[in-house]
Short mmCIF file of C-alpha atoms in Angstrom, two decimals:
data_model
loop_
_atom_site.label_atom_id
_atom_site.label_comp_id
_atom_site.label_asym_id
_atom_site.label_seq_id
_atom_site.Cartn_x
_atom_site.Cartn_y
_atom_site.Cartn_z
CA UNK A 1 -44.93 19.40 17.86
CA UNK A 2 -41.59 17.80 17.17
CA UNK A 3 -39.38 17.45 20.25
CA UNK A 4 -36.14 19.38 20.21
CA UNK A 5 -33.00 17.24 20.01
CA UNK A 6 -31.07 17.49 23.25
CA UNK A 7 -27.51 18.59 22.61
CA UNK A 8 -24.92 18.15 25.32
CA UNK A 9 -21.17 18.67 25.55
CA UNK A 10 -19.62 15.22 25.56
CA UNK A 11 -17.23 12.78 23.95
CA UNK A 12 -17.56 12.56 20.18
CA UNK A 13 -16.12 9.76 18.07
CA UNK A 14 -13.02 10.16 15.96
CA UNK A 15 -13.75 10.64 12.27
CA UNK A 16 -11.39 7.86 11.19
CA UNK A 17 -8.28 5.86 12.05
CA UNK A 18 -5.95 8.73 11.14
CA UNK A 19 -7.72 11.10 13.52
CA UNK A 20 -7.74 8.48 16.29
CA UNK A 21 -4.02 7.83 15.82
CA UNK A 22 -3.25 11.56 15.98
CA UNK A 23 -5.33 11.93 19.15
CA UNK A 24 -3.75 8.95 20.89
CA UNK A 25 -0.22 10.04 19.97
CA UNK A 26 -0.89 13.52 21.37
CA UNK A 27 -2.25 11.97 24.59
CA UNK A 28 0.75 9.67 24.98
CA UNK A 29 3.15 12.56 24.39
CA UNK A 30 1.38 14.62 27.03
CA UNK A 31 1.49 11.70 29.48
CA UNK A 32 5.02 10.40 28.88
CA UNK A 33 6.80 13.37 27.20
CA UNK A 34 8.71 11.30 24.64
CA UNK A 35 9.80 13.58 21.77
CA UNK A 36 8.63 11.27 18.99
CA UNK A 37 5.53 9.07 18.87
CA UNK A 38 4.60 7.16 15.71
CA UNK A 39 2.13 4.72 14.26
CA UNK A 40 3.89 2.70 11.57
CA UNK A 41 3.13 -0.05 9.08
CA UNK A 42 5.64 -2.78 8.42
CA UNK A 43 5.57 -3.82 4.77
CA UNK A 44 8.32 -5.98 3.35
CA UNK A 45 11.59 -4.34 4.34
CA UNK A 46 9.99 -0.94 4.95
CA UNK A 47 8.73 0.75 8.10
CA UNK A 48 6.22 3.30 6.81
CA UNK A 49 5.19 6.20 9.06
CA UNK A 50 1.39 6.62 9.01
CA UNK A 51 0.92 9.07 11.88
CA UNK A 52 3.42 11.04 13.95
CA UNK A 53 3.66 13.41 16.90
CA UNK A 54 7.16 14.83 16.64
CA UNK A 55 8.87 17.39 18.85
CA UNK A 56 12.35 17.41 17.40
CA UNK A 57 13.32 14.41 15.24
CA UNK A 58 12.00 15.75 11.94
CA UNK A 59 9.94 12.67 11.06
CA UNK A 60 6.82 13.14 8.90
CA UNK A 61 3.87 10.99 7.81
CA UNK A 62 4.80 9.08 4.68
CA UNK A 63 8.47 8.77 5.61
CA UNK A 64 9.90 5.33 4.88
CA UNK A 65 12.43 3.88 7.32
CA UNK A 66 14.37 0.64 7.13
CA UNK A 67 12.52 -2.00 9.16
CA UNK A 68 15.57 -4.19 9.81
CA UNK A 69 17.48 -1.18 11.20
CA UNK A 70 14.75 -0.30 13.68
CA UNK A 71 14.39 -1.04 17.37
CA UNK A 72 10.84 -2.20 16.63
CA UNK A 73 12.11 -5.08 14.49
CA UNK A 74 14.16 -6.28 17.45
CA UNK A 75 11.26 -5.82 19.85
CA UNK A 76 9.01 -7.94 17.60
CA UNK A 77 11.65 -10.68 17.61
CA UNK A 78 11.67 -10.62 21.42
CA UNK A 79 15.26 -9.35 21.60
CA UNK A 80 14.30 -6.39 23.79
CA UNK A 81 11.47 -5.18 26.04
CA UNK A 82 8.49 -3.10 24.96
CA UNK A 83 9.68 -0.32 27.26
CA UNK A 84 13.39 0.46 27.52
CA UNK A 85 13.96 3.53 29.77
CA UNK A 86 17.67 3.36 28.92
CA UNK A 87 18.43 1.97 25.45
CA UNK A 88 22.13 1.65 26.25
CA UNK A 89 21.29 -1.08 28.77
CA UNK A 90 19.66 -3.26 26.10
CA UNK A 91 22.30 -4.61 23.75
CA UNK A 92 19.88 -5.38 20.89
CA UNK A 93 18.67 -1.78 20.94
CA UNK A 94 22.01 -0.11 21.56
CA UNK A 95 23.54 -1.84 18.52
CA UNK A 96 20.61 -1.21 16.17
CA UNK A 97 21.62 0.93 13.17
CA UNK A 98 18.78 3.37 13.89
CA UNK A 99 20.31 4.08 17.31
CA UNK A 100 23.41 5.32 15.53
CA UNK A 101 21.51 7.22 12.86
CA UNK A 102 19.30 9.03 15.40
CA UNK A 103 19.90 9.98 19.03
CA UNK A 104 17.84 7.34 20.84
CA UNK A 105 18.25 6.78 24.55
CA UNK A 106 14.72 5.65 25.50
CA UNK A 107 12.26 3.49 23.57
CA UNK A 108 8.67 2.26 23.68
CA UNK A 109 7.20 -0.18 21.14
CA UNK A 110 3.84 -1.94 20.99
CA UNK A 111 2.88 -4.32 18.14
CA UNK A 112 -0.27 -3.48 16.17
CA UNK A 113 -1.83 -6.61 14.69
CA UNK A 114 -4.65 -7.61 12.39
CA UNK A 115 -7.50 -9.70 13.84
CA UNK A 116 -5.66 -12.74 12.45
CA UNK A 117 -2.67 -11.94 14.67
CA UNK A 118 -0.47 -10.99 11.71
CA UNK A 119 1.69 -7.93 12.31
CA UNK A 120 0.45 -4.66 10.82
CA UNK A 121 2.99 -2.31 12.37
CA UNK A 122 3.77 -0.63 15.67
CA UNK A 123 2.83 2.10 18.07
CA UNK A 124 6.23 3.36 19.14
CA UNK A 125 8.17 6.21 20.71
CA UNK A 126 11.77 7.36 21.11
CA UNK A 127 13.46 10.07 23.11
CA UNK A 128 17.03 11.45 23.10
CA UNK A 129 17.23 11.23 26.90
CA UNK A 130 17.10 8.22 29.24
CA UNK A 131 13.84 8.03 31.17
CA UNK A 132 13.06 6.93 34.74
CA UNK A 133 12.36 3.24 35.28
CA UNK A 134 8.90 4.21 36.56
CA UNK A 135 7.64 4.47 32.97
CA UNK A 136 7.55 0.65 32.88
CA UNK A 137 4.43 0.94 35.02
CA UNK A 138 2.64 2.56 32.07
CA UNK A 139 2.93 -0.52 29.86
CA UNK A 140 -0.70 -1.60 30.40
CA UNK A 141 -1.93 1.92 29.60
CA UNK A 142 0.13 2.10 26.39
CA UNK A 143 -0.91 -1.41 25.33
CA UNK A 144 -4.55 -0.39 25.80
CA UNK A 145 -4.05 2.51 23.37
CA UNK A 146 -2.49 0.07 20.93
CA UNK A 147 -5.43 -2.32 21.23
CA UNK A 148 -7.87 0.53 20.63
CA UNK A 149 -5.98 1.56 17.50
CA UNK A 150 -5.81 -2.05 16.27
CA UNK A 151 -9.55 -2.49 16.83
CA UNK A 152 -10.36 0.67 14.89
CA UNK A 153 -7.90 -0.28 12.17
CA UNK A 154 -9.53 -3.70 11.75
CA UNK A 155 -12.99 -2.16 11.45
CA UNK A 156 -11.83 0.52 9.02
CA UNK A 157 -9.97 -1.92 6.77
CA UNK A 158 -13.11 -4.06 6.56
CA UNK A 159 -15.11 -0.97 5.66
CA UNK A 160 -12.53 -0.06 3.00
CA UNK A 161 -12.83 -3.51 1.44
CA UNK A 162 -16.60 -2.99 1.20
CA UNK A 163 -16.07 0.51 -0.20
CA UNK A 164 -13.68 -0.84 -2.84
CA UNK A 165 -16.30 -3.34 -3.97
CA UNK A 166 -18.95 -0.61 -4.15
CA UNK A 167 -16.62 1.67 -6.10
CA UNK A 168 -16.10 -1.01 -8.72
CA UNK A 169 -19.83 -1.56 -9.00
CA UNK A 170 -20.38 2.17 -9.46
CA UNK A 171 -17.58 2.30 -12.03
CA UNK A 172 -19.18 -0.60 -13.88
CA UNK A 173 -20.77 1.77 -16.37
CA UNK A 174 -17.30 2.85 -17.48
CA UNK A 175 -16.56 -0.26 -19.53
CA UNK A 176 -14.81 -0.68 -22.85
CA UNK A 177 -17.55 -1.71 -25.29
CA UNK A 178 -15.34 -4.21 -27.15
CA UNK A 179 -13.59 -6.10 -24.34
CA UNK A 180 -16.15 -5.51 -21.54
CA UNK A 181 -13.46 -4.54 -19.04
CA UNK A 182 -12.92 -1.09 -17.53
CA UNK A 183 -12.06 1.71 -19.93
CA UNK A 184 -9.52 4.49 -19.31
CA UNK A 185 -11.97 6.61 -17.30
CA UNK A 186 -12.79 3.71 -15.02
CA UNK A 187 -9.08 2.89 -14.68
CA UNK A 188 -8.16 6.45 -13.72
CA UNK A 189 -10.99 6.71 -11.17
CA UNK A 190 -10.13 3.43 -9.41
CA UNK A 191 -6.40 4.20 -9.53
CA UNK A 192 -7.02 7.54 -7.78
CA UNK A 193 -9.23 5.97 -5.12
CA UNK A 194 -6.68 3.24 -4.43
CA UNK A 195 -3.88 5.81 -4.13
CA UNK A 196 -5.84 7.42 -1.28
CA UNK A 197 -5.89 4.07 0.53
CA UNK A 198 -2.19 3.65 -0.09
CA UNK A 199 -1.55 7.02 1.53
CA UNK A 200 -3.86 6.38 4.51
CA UNK A 201 -2.87 2.80 5.33
CA UNK A 202 0.31 2.17 3.30
CA UNK A 203 -1.59 -0.48 1.33
CA UNK A 204 0.90 -2.22 -0.98
CA UNK A 205 -0.14 -2.07 -4.63
CA UNK A 206 1.39 -2.38 -8.06
CA UNK A 207 0.75 -1.95 -11.77
CA UNK A 208 1.25 -4.22 -14.78
CA UNK A 209 1.15 -2.63 -18.24
CA UNK A 210 0.53 -4.74 -21.36
CA UNK A 211 0.86 -3.65 -25.00
CA UNK A 212 -0.20 -6.01 -27.80
CA UNK A 213 2.55 -6.19 -30.40
CA UNK A 214 1.86 -5.81 -34.13
CA UNK A 215 -1.86 -5.11 -33.75
CA UNK A 216 -1.82 -2.51 -36.53
CA UNK A 217 -0.14 -4.99 -38.85
CA UNK A 218 -2.81 -7.57 -38.00
CA UNK A 219 -5.57 -5.05 -38.74
CA UNK A 220 -3.94 -4.10 -42.05
CA UNK A 221 -3.34 -7.66 -43.27
CA UNK A 222 -6.32 -9.60 -41.84
CA UNK A 223 -8.86 -6.88 -41.13
CA UNK A 224 -10.17 -5.18 -38.02
CA UNK A 225 -12.32 -8.15 -37.12
CA UNK A 226 -9.16 -10.18 -36.53
CA UNK A 227 -7.70 -7.34 -34.48
CA UNK A 228 -10.87 -7.04 -32.41
CA UNK A 229 -10.83 -10.78 -31.77
CA UNK A 230 -7.25 -10.52 -30.49
CA UNK A 231 -8.19 -7.67 -28.14
CA UNK A 232 -11.15 -9.66 -26.77
CA UNK A 233 -8.95 -12.73 -26.27
CA UNK A 234 -6.35 -10.61 -24.48
CA UNK A 235 -8.98 -9.25 -22.08
CA UNK A 236 -10.15 -12.81 -21.35
CA UNK A 237 -6.61 -13.93 -20.54
CA UNK A 238 -6.04 -10.93 -18.27
CA UNK A 239 -9.30 -11.53 -16.37
CA UNK A 240 -8.36 -15.17 -15.94
CA UNK A 241 -4.84 -14.33 -14.73
CA UNK A 242 -5.57 -11.66 -12.10
CA UNK A 243 -6.58 -12.25 -8.48
CA UNK A 244 -9.98 -11.46 -6.99
CA UNK A 245 -9.10 -7.95 -5.77
CA UNK A 246 -7.13 -6.92 -8.86
CA UNK A 247 -8.56 -4.74 -11.62
CA UNK A 248 -7.96 -4.82 -15.37
CA UNK A 249 -8.70 -2.14 -17.97
CA UNK A 250 -8.24 -1.40 -21.63
CA UNK A 251 -6.52 1.96 -21.76
CA UNK A 252 -7.00 2.51 -25.48
CA UNK A 253 -5.88 0.94 -28.74
CA UNK A 254 -3.62 -2.01 -27.99
CA UNK A 255 -2.77 -1.08 -24.36
CA UNK A 256 -4.07 -2.72 -21.18
CA UNK A 257 -3.38 -2.16 -17.49
CA UNK A 258 -3.72 -4.24 -14.31
CA UNK A 259 -3.96 -2.68 -10.85
CA UNK A 260 -2.86 -5.23 -8.25
CA UNK A 261 -4.06 -4.70 -4.66
CA UNK A 262 -2.36 -5.87 -1.43
CA UNK A 263 0.56 -7.24 -3.40
CA UNK A 264 4.23 -7.85 -2.69
CA UNK A 265 6.99 -7.40 -5.27
CA UNK A 266 7.27 -11.16 -5.64
CA UNK A 267 3.51 -11.64 -6.07
CA UNK A 268 3.35 -8.81 -8.62
CA UNK A 269 6.16 -10.36 -10.65
CA UNK A 270 4.43 -13.76 -10.53
CA UNK A 271 1.21 -12.11 -11.72
CA UNK A 272 3.02 -10.47 -14.63
CA UNK A 273 4.71 -13.74 -15.58
CA UNK A 274 1.36 -15.55 -15.40
CA UNK A 275 -0.12 -12.98 -17.79
CA UNK A 276 2.88 -13.27 -20.09
CA UNK A 277 2.62 -17.06 -20.15
CA UNK A 278 -1.12 -16.93 -20.85
CA UNK A 279 -0.58 -14.59 -23.81
CA UNK A 280 2.23 -16.73 -25.18
CA UNK A 281 0.09 -19.87 -24.98
CA UNK A 282 -2.62 -18.02 -26.93
CA UNK A 283 -0.01 -16.96 -29.50
CA UNK A 284 -0.57 -13.28 -28.71
CA UNK A 285 2.73 -11.35 -28.93
CA UNK A 286 2.88 -8.64 -26.26
CA UNK A 287 5.22 -6.39 -24.32
CA UNK A 288 4.91 -6.11 -20.54
CA UNK A 289 6.23 -3.89 -17.77
CA UNK A 290 5.42 -3.87 -14.08
CA UNK A 291 6.25 -1.86 -10.98
CA UNK A 292 5.39 -2.01 -7.28
CA UNK A 293 4.31 1.22 -5.62
CA UNK A 294 7.17 2.79 -3.68
CA UNK A 295 5.77 3.80 -0.23
CA UNK A 296 7.43 7.20 -0.59
CA UNK A 297 5.91 7.82 -4.04
CA UNK A 298 2.53 7.21 -5.72
CA UNK A 299 0.66 4.70 -7.86
CA UNK A 300 0.93 7.20 -10.71
CA UNK A 301 4.72 6.98 -10.38
CA UNK A 302 4.52 3.17 -10.44
CA UNK A 303 2.34 3.43 -13.54
CA UNK A 304 4.96 5.60 -15.25
CA UNK A 305 7.70 3.11 -14.34
CA UNK A 306 5.69 0.13 -15.59
CA UNK A 307 4.90 1.96 -18.84
CA UNK A 308 8.55 2.81 -19.39
CA UNK A 309 9.61 -0.81 -18.84
CA UNK A 310 6.87 -2.00 -21.19
CA UNK A 311 8.06 0.42 -23.88
CA UNK A 312 11.65 -0.80 -23.49
CA UNK A 313 10.51 -4.40 -24.02
CA UNK A 314 8.41 -3.34 -27.02
CA UNK A 315 11.43 -1.63 -28.57
CA UNK A 316 13.51 -4.78 -28.01
CA UNK A 317 10.83 -6.89 -29.69
CA UNK A 318 10.86 -4.57 -32.72
CA UNK A 319 14.65 -4.76 -32.99
CA UNK A 320 14.49 -8.56 -32.89
CA UNK A 321 12.10 -8.51 -35.87
CA UNK A 322 14.46 -6.46 -38.02
#
């Protein structure tokens, strides 16, 4: 007879990083009573709110704040302490633009780092009222919560990298028969999955759109075999130009797309210029547009922006041929 499984009331694990962050922020609020607790990601010039426990400031997950205006940016530079019971007594904090934009009279900030030591973001709190100096004694407790979050974050980001690889393998059946890169269905599936990561972890991503100029004219004058050869050559150049984590697809007809992962604005532009140069060297006329994902918007919005910029360049190319 099969033994019954013993069930007891006990501590159960958090489902994911988001749930752990919410639980830790609620605990810290209960312990220290600060009105606003946040987990943020620092990306470029943005401070992106991933998780929040707010009792009056009106801050929500997904909000994008200016990193250089924040007290956290000054804390990271070592210009102020991790715990400031009275912000007015710390010049770097008192003069920060965010102190003028919001009523901040007490501050806590703990760096959250990758395993490499590179900054991911912060675990931080603010309150409109000065706090007793005794809260400095809680630094070790707060830092421990930050280390727990950083540990879970590291493990989850590694798992997401594995999941991304598996997703691409599973999407491998959705290939364009001519160019042997992802087709539109594969593109849309991977774009949707990556948008979820962007929302959960503020992963920076961007889109490059490519449209081959005069393909119809080539088909009409030299035959579809010549057009097919140009499409295959374009796919080869795109595969050669992108980075390991990036994804390229043929979206139909003469249009291609590149989804760039973990990318800055500068890196995305360099990627687009590398693609453009490769196409020019192969004597393939094309129009390009690219856009980085705005943390407050979506990859679909970036796709629309990149497409619009590509269409503007295509129109300019046509006018130059007249």
